PDB file of C-alpha atoms in Angstrom:
ATOM      1  CA  MET A   1     122.100  73.219 174.884  1.00  0.00           C
ATOM      2  CA  SER A   2     123.339  70.416 177.089  1.00  0.00           C
ATOM      3  CA  ARG A   3     123.738  72.438 180.279  1.00  0.00           C
ATOM      4  CA  GLU A   4     121.998  71.165 183.402  1.00  0.00           C
ATOM      5  CA  ILE A   5     119.226  73.476 184.539  1.00  0.00           C
ATOM      6  CA  LYS A   6     117.329  72.854 187.754  1.00  0.00           C
ATOM      7  CA  ALA A   7     113.838  73.905 188.813  1.00  0.00           C
ATOM      8  CA  ALA A   8     113.414  75.908 192.012  1.00  0.00           C
ATOM      9  CA  LEU A   9     111.077  78.119 193.989  1.00  0.00           C
ATOM     10  CA  THR A  10     111.786  81.781 194.651  1.00  0.00           C
ATOM     11  CA  TYR A  11     112.649  82.967 198.153  1.00  0.00           C
ATOM     12  CA  ALA A  12     109.090  84.213 198.815  1.00  0.00           C
ATOM     13  CA  GLN A  13     107.549  81.009 197.474  1.00  0.00           C
ATOM     14  CA  ASN A  14     109.769  78.970 199.813  1.00  0.00           C
ATOM     15  CA  GLN A  15     108.843  81.223 202.750  1.00  0.00           C
ATOM     16  CA  GLU A  16     105.137  80.863 201.981  1.00  0.00           C
ATOM     17  CA  LEU A  17     105.467  77.097 201.766  1.00  0.00           C
ATOM     18  CA  GLU A  18     107.211  76.968 205.146  1.00  0.00           C
ATOM     19  CA  ASN A  19     104.422  79.048 206.721  1.00  0.00           C
ATOM     20  CA  LEU A  20     101.594  76.930 205.345  1.00  0.00           C
ATOM     21  CA  ASP A  21     100.094  74.268 207.531  1.00  0.00           C
ATOM     22  CA  ASN A  22      98.563  72.392 204.643  1.00  0.00           C
ATOM     23  CA  PRO A  23      99.515  68.835 203.635  1.00  0.00           C
ATOM     24  CA  PHE A  24      98.459  69.521 200.034  1.00  0.00           C
ATOM     25  CA  ALA A  25     100.863  72.452 199.631  1.00  0.00           C
ATOM     26  CA  SER A  26     103.846  70.175 199.040  1.00  0.00           C
ATOM     27  CA  GLN A  27     101.856  68.319 196.365  1.00  0.00           C
ATOM     28  CA  ASP A  28     101.187  71.654 194.643  1.00  0.00           C
ATOM     29  CA  VAL A  29     104.881  72.507 194.821  1.00  0.00           C
ATOM     30  CA  ASP A  30     105.764  69.096 193.391  1.00  0.00           C
ATOM     31  CA  GLN A  31     103.418  69.790 190.460  1.00  0.00           C
ATOM     32  CA  VAL A  32     104.995  73.201 189.826  1.00  0.00           C
ATOM     33  CA  ILE A  33     108.519  71.760 189.972  1.00  0.00           C
ATOM     34  CA  ALA A  34     107.484  68.933 187.620  1.00  0.00           C
ATOM     35  CA  PHE A  35     105.953  71.487 185.227  1.00  0.00           C
ATOM     36  CA  ILE A  36     109.178  73.528 185.205  1.00  0.00           C
ATOM     37  CA  GLU A  37     111.318  70.409 184.721  1.00  0.00           C
ATOM     38  CA  ASN A  38     109.126  69.296 181.808  1.00  0.00           C
ATOM     39  CA  PHE A  39     109.368  72.777 180.310  1.00  0.00           C
ATOM     40  CA  ILE A  40     113.170  72.702 180.591  1.00  0.00           C
ATOM     41  CA  GLU A  41     113.359  69.279 178.975  1.00  0.00           C
ATOM     42  CA  THR A  42     111.009  70.241 176.146  1.00  0.00           C
ATOM     43  CA  TYR A  43     112.207  73.756 175.314  1.00  0.00           C
ATOM     44  CA  GLN A  44     115.856  73.871 176.382  1.00  0.00           C
ATOM     45  CA  GLU A  45     117.007  74.268 172.773  1.00  0.00           C
ATOM     46  CA  TYR A  46     115.359  77.731 172.778  1.00  0.00           C
ATOM     47  CA  PHE A  47     117.258  78.988 175.833  1.00  0.00           C
ATOM     48  CA  GLU A  48     119.974  81.572 175.204  1.00  0.00           C
ATOM     49  CA  GLU A  49     123.209  81.429 177.161  1.00  0.00           C
ATOM     50  CA  GLY A  50     124.250  84.659 178.881  1.00  0.00           C
ATOM     51  CA  LYS A  51     120.653  85.854 179.310  1.00  0.00           C
ATOM     52  CA  ILE A  52     117.587  85.684 181.450  1.00  0.00           C
ATOM     53  CA  ASN A  53     115.140  83.662 179.379  1.00  0.00           C
ATOM     54  CA  ILE A  54     111.493  84.547 180.045  1.00  0.00           C
ATOM     55  CA  PHE A  55     108.549  82.602 178.626  1.00  0.00           C
ATOM     56  CA  ALA A  56     104.811  83.165 179.055  1.00  0.00           C
ATOM     57  CA  VAL A  57     103.598  79.570 179.329  1.00  0.00           C
ATOM     58  CA  GLU A  58      99.928  79.883 180.326  1.00  0.00           C
ATOM     59  CA  ALA A  59      97.318  82.603 180.709  1.00  0.00           C
ATOM     60  CA  TYR A  60      94.003  82.240 182.504  1.00  0.00           C
ATOM     61  CA  PRO A  61      91.700  85.139 181.593  1.00  0.00           C
ATOM     62  CA  ARG A  62      89.187  86.343 184.138  1.00  0.00           C
ATOM     63  CA  GLU A  63      86.710  88.371 182.148  1.00  0.00           C
ATOM     64  CA  ALA A  64      84.874  89.709 185.211  1.00  0.00           C
ATOM     65  CA  ASP A  65      88.136  91.229 186.541  1.00  0.00           C
ATOM     66  CA  GLN A  66      89.422  92.241 183.092  1.00  0.00           C
ATOM     67  CA  GLU A  67      92.736  90.592 183.851  1.00  0.00           C
ATOM     68  CA  ALA A  68      94.522  87.319 183.307  1.00  0.00           C
ATOM     69  CA  GLN A  69      96.701  85.224 185.579  1.00  0.00           C
ATOM     70  CA  VAL A  70      99.836  84.579 183.553  1.00  0.00           C
ATOM     71  CA  ALA A  71     102.411  81.921 184.386  1.00  0.00           C
ATOM     72  CA  TYR A  72     105.975  82.760 183.365  1.00  0.00           C
ATOM     73  CA  VAL A  73     108.960  80.431 183.403  1.00  0.00           C
ATOM     74  CA  LEU A  74     112.254  82.253 183.855  1.00  0.00           C
ATOM     75  CA  VAL A  75     115.652  80.651 183.313  1.00  0.00           C
ATOM     76  CA  ASN A  76     118.803  82.318 184.639  1.00  0.00           C
ATOM     77  CA  LEU A  77     121.691  81.649 182.267  1.00  0.00           C
ATOM     78  CA  THR A  78     123.589  84.869 183.016  1.00  0.00           C
ATOM     79  CA  GLY A  79     126.436  83.226 184.878  1.00  0.00           C
ATOM     80  CA  LYS A  80     125.562  85.320 187.946  1.00  0.00           C
ATOM     81  CA  THR A  81     123.213  85.260 190.926  1.00  0.00           C
ATOM     82  CA  ILE A  82     120.342  87.733 190.524  1.00  0.00           C
ATOM     83  CA  THR A  83     118.478  89.374 193.399  1.00  0.00           C
ATOM     84  CA  GLU A  84     116.123  91.718 191.539  1.00  0.00           C
ATOM     85  CA  LEU A  85     114.618  91.869 188.057  1.00  0.00           C
ATOM     86  CA  ASN A  86     112.799  94.594 186.136  1.00  0.00           C
ATOM     87  CA  ALA A  87     111.552  94.334 182.563  1.00  0.00           C
ATOM     88  CA  ASP A  88     108.935  95.641 180.173  1.00  0.00           C
ATOM     89  CA  LEU A  89     106.610  92.868 178.989  1.00  0.00           C
ATOM     90  CA  HIS A  90     104.451  92.955 175.884  1.00  0.00           C
ATOM     91  CA  LEU A  91     102.153  89.922 175.731  1.00  0.00           C
ATOM     92  CA  THR A  92      99.908  89.121 172.800  1.00  0.00           C
ATOM     93  CA  VAL A  93      97.585  86.210 172.236  1.00  0.00           C
ATOM     94  CA  GLN A  94      96.202  84.561 169.114  1.00  0.00           C
ATOM     95  CA  ASP A  95      92.662  85.671 169.862  1.00  0.00           C
ATOM     96  CA  PHE A  96      91.204  88.613 167.981  1.00  0.00           C
ATOM     97  CA  ASN A  97      88.961  89.452 170.954  1.00  0.00           C
ATOM     98  CA  VAL A  98      91.693  89.883 173.594  1.00  0.00           C
ATOM     99  CA  ASN A  99      94.462  92.414 174.193  1.00  0.00           C
ATOM    100  CA  PHE A 100      96.831  92.474 177.140  1.00  0.00           C
ATOM    101  CA  GLU A 101      98.210  95.723 178.520  1.00  0.00           C
ATOM    102  CA  ASP A 102     101.960  96.223 178.413  1.00  0.00           C
ATOM    103  CA  THR A 103     103.503  95.702 181.821  1.00  0.00           C
ATOM    104  CA  GLU A 104     106.416  97.278 183.633  1.00  0.00           C
ATOM    105  CA  TRP A 105     107.326  94.141 185.549  1.00  0.00           C
ATOM    106  CA  GLU A 106     109.160  94.303 188.838  1.00  0.00           C
ATOM    107  CA  VAL A 107     110.367  91.242 190.703  1.00  0.00           C
ATOM    108  CA  PRO A 108     111.839  92.627 193.941  1.00  0.00           C
ATOM    109  CA  SER A 109     114.588  91.035 195.994  1.00  0.00           C
ATOM    110  CA  ASP A 110     112.243  90.127 198.854  1.00  0.00           C
ATOM    111  CA  PHE A 111     110.360  87.920 196.388  1.00  0.00           C
ATOM    112  CA  LEU A 112     113.224  86.667 194.237  1.00  0.00           C
ATOM    113  CA  GLY A 113     115.899  86.133 196.887  1.00  0.00           C
ATOM    114  CA  ASN A 114     119.170  84.839 195.424  1.00  0.00           C
ATOM    115  CA  TRP A 115     118.283  83.382 192.036  1.00  0.00           C
ATOM    116  CA  VAL A 116     121.356  81.373 191.105  1.00  0.00           C
ATOM    117  CA  ASP A 117     122.601  80.823 187.558  1.00  0.00           C
ATOM    118  CA  GLY A 118     121.372  77.541 186.078  1.00  0.00           C
ATOM    119  CA  TYR A 119     118.012  77.594 187.837  1.00  0.00           C
ATOM    120  CA  ALA A 120     114.515  77.995 186.409  1.00  0.00           C
ATOM    121  CA  ILE A 121     111.621  79.460 188.370  1.00  0.00           C
ATOM    122  CA  MET A 122     107.931  80.083 187.754  1.00  0.00           C
ATOM    123  CA  ILE A 123     106.184  83.326 188.593  1.00  0.00           C
ATOM    124  CA  ILE A 124     102.435  83.835 188.295  1.00  0.00           C
ATOM    125  CA  ASP A 125     101.285  87.414 187.946  1.00  0.00           C
ATOM    126  CA  SER A 126      98.141  89.294 186.952  1.00  0.00           C
ATOM    127  CA  ILE A 127      98.059  91.348 183.773  1.00  0.00           C
ATOM    128  CA  ALA A 128      95.287  93.691 182.704  1.00  0.00           C
ATOM    129  CA  MET A 129      93.372  92.771 179.558  1.00  0.00           C
ATOM    130  CA  GLN A 130      90.622  94.091 177.363  1.00  0.00           C
ATOM    131  CA  GLY A 131      88.108  92.102 175.402  1.00  0.00           C
ATOM    132  CA  THR A 132      86.189  88.883 175.653  1.00  0.00           C
ATOM    133  CA  PRO A 133      88.309  85.718 175.604  1.00  0.00           C
ATOM    134  CA  THR A 134      87.223  82.881 173.351  1.00  0.00           C
ATOM    135  CA  GLN A 135      89.141  80.308 175.418  1.00  0.00           C
ATOM    136  CA  MET A 136      89.296  79.493 179.120  1.00  0.00           C
ATOM    137  CA  THR A 137      93.075  79.086 178.972  1.00  0.00           C
ATOM    138  CA  TYR A 138      95.811  80.127 176.572  1.00  0.00           C
ATOM    139  CA  GLY A 139      98.923  77.981 176.336  1.00  0.00           C
ATOM    140  CA  LEU A 140     102.494  78.546 175.243  1.00  0.00           C
ATOM    141  CA  ASN A 141     101.609  78.140 171.565  1.00  0.00           C
ATOM    142  CA  ASP A 142      98.882  80.810 171.826  1.00  0.00           C
ATOM    143  CA  LEU A 143     101.036  83.411 173.559  1.00  0.00           C
ATOM    144  CA  ASP A 144     103.783  85.660 172.242  1.00  0.00           C
ATOM    145  CA  LEU A 145     105.936  87.525 174.752  1.00  0.00           C
ATOM    146  CA  SER A 146     108.311  90.358 173.921  1.00  0.00           C
ATOM    147  CA  VAL A 147     110.679  91.407 176.692  1.00  0.00           C
ATOM    148  CA  SER A 148     112.624  94.675 176.684  1.00  0.00           C
ATOM    149  CA  ASN A 149     114.460  97.051 179.017  1.00  0.00           C
ATOM    150  CA  VAL A 150     115.657  94.253 181.292  1.00  0.00           C
ATOM    151  CA  THR A 151     117.585  95.425 184.331  1.00  0.00           C
ATOM    152  CA  VAL A 152     118.839  93.248 187.148  1.00  0.00           C
ATOM    153  CA  ARG A 153     120.601  93.551 190.464  1.00  0.00           C
ATOM    154  CA  TYR A 154     123.292  90.998 191.112  1.00  0.00           C
ATOM    155  CA  ALA A 155     124.157  89.484 194.489  1.00  0.00           C
TER     156      ALA A 155
END
């Protein structure tokens, strides 16, 4: 795919950044944007036109909480601006000791804002898990994400 895709923050992420009085916050944002841009450059051939493309790119298990922080990269190639997203997520990992619970994922409009076609965003969310992880972090190659029942609200 040779289409230009840009990295962006969601509405709520932009609002949070504006409210922070921390000189390191912009460095963190720069790192996130660079991560998304690198992801786009590396994996663009896997993106499907006419869809919302969702990838689980990293998971950080927290055994004490029995949950993992999961970073998702989402790419809007629907041709439309999206203001709300709901989907069922089924995440598995190549680790016989760990299972993630299926998630009914809701990304409301007050978080998403107006997510324009041709933009990629990153969302980090907690997901419940069972078991004892054998790794401190799971990467894109360790994770398998199935997405179903996607519904969206358009601007």
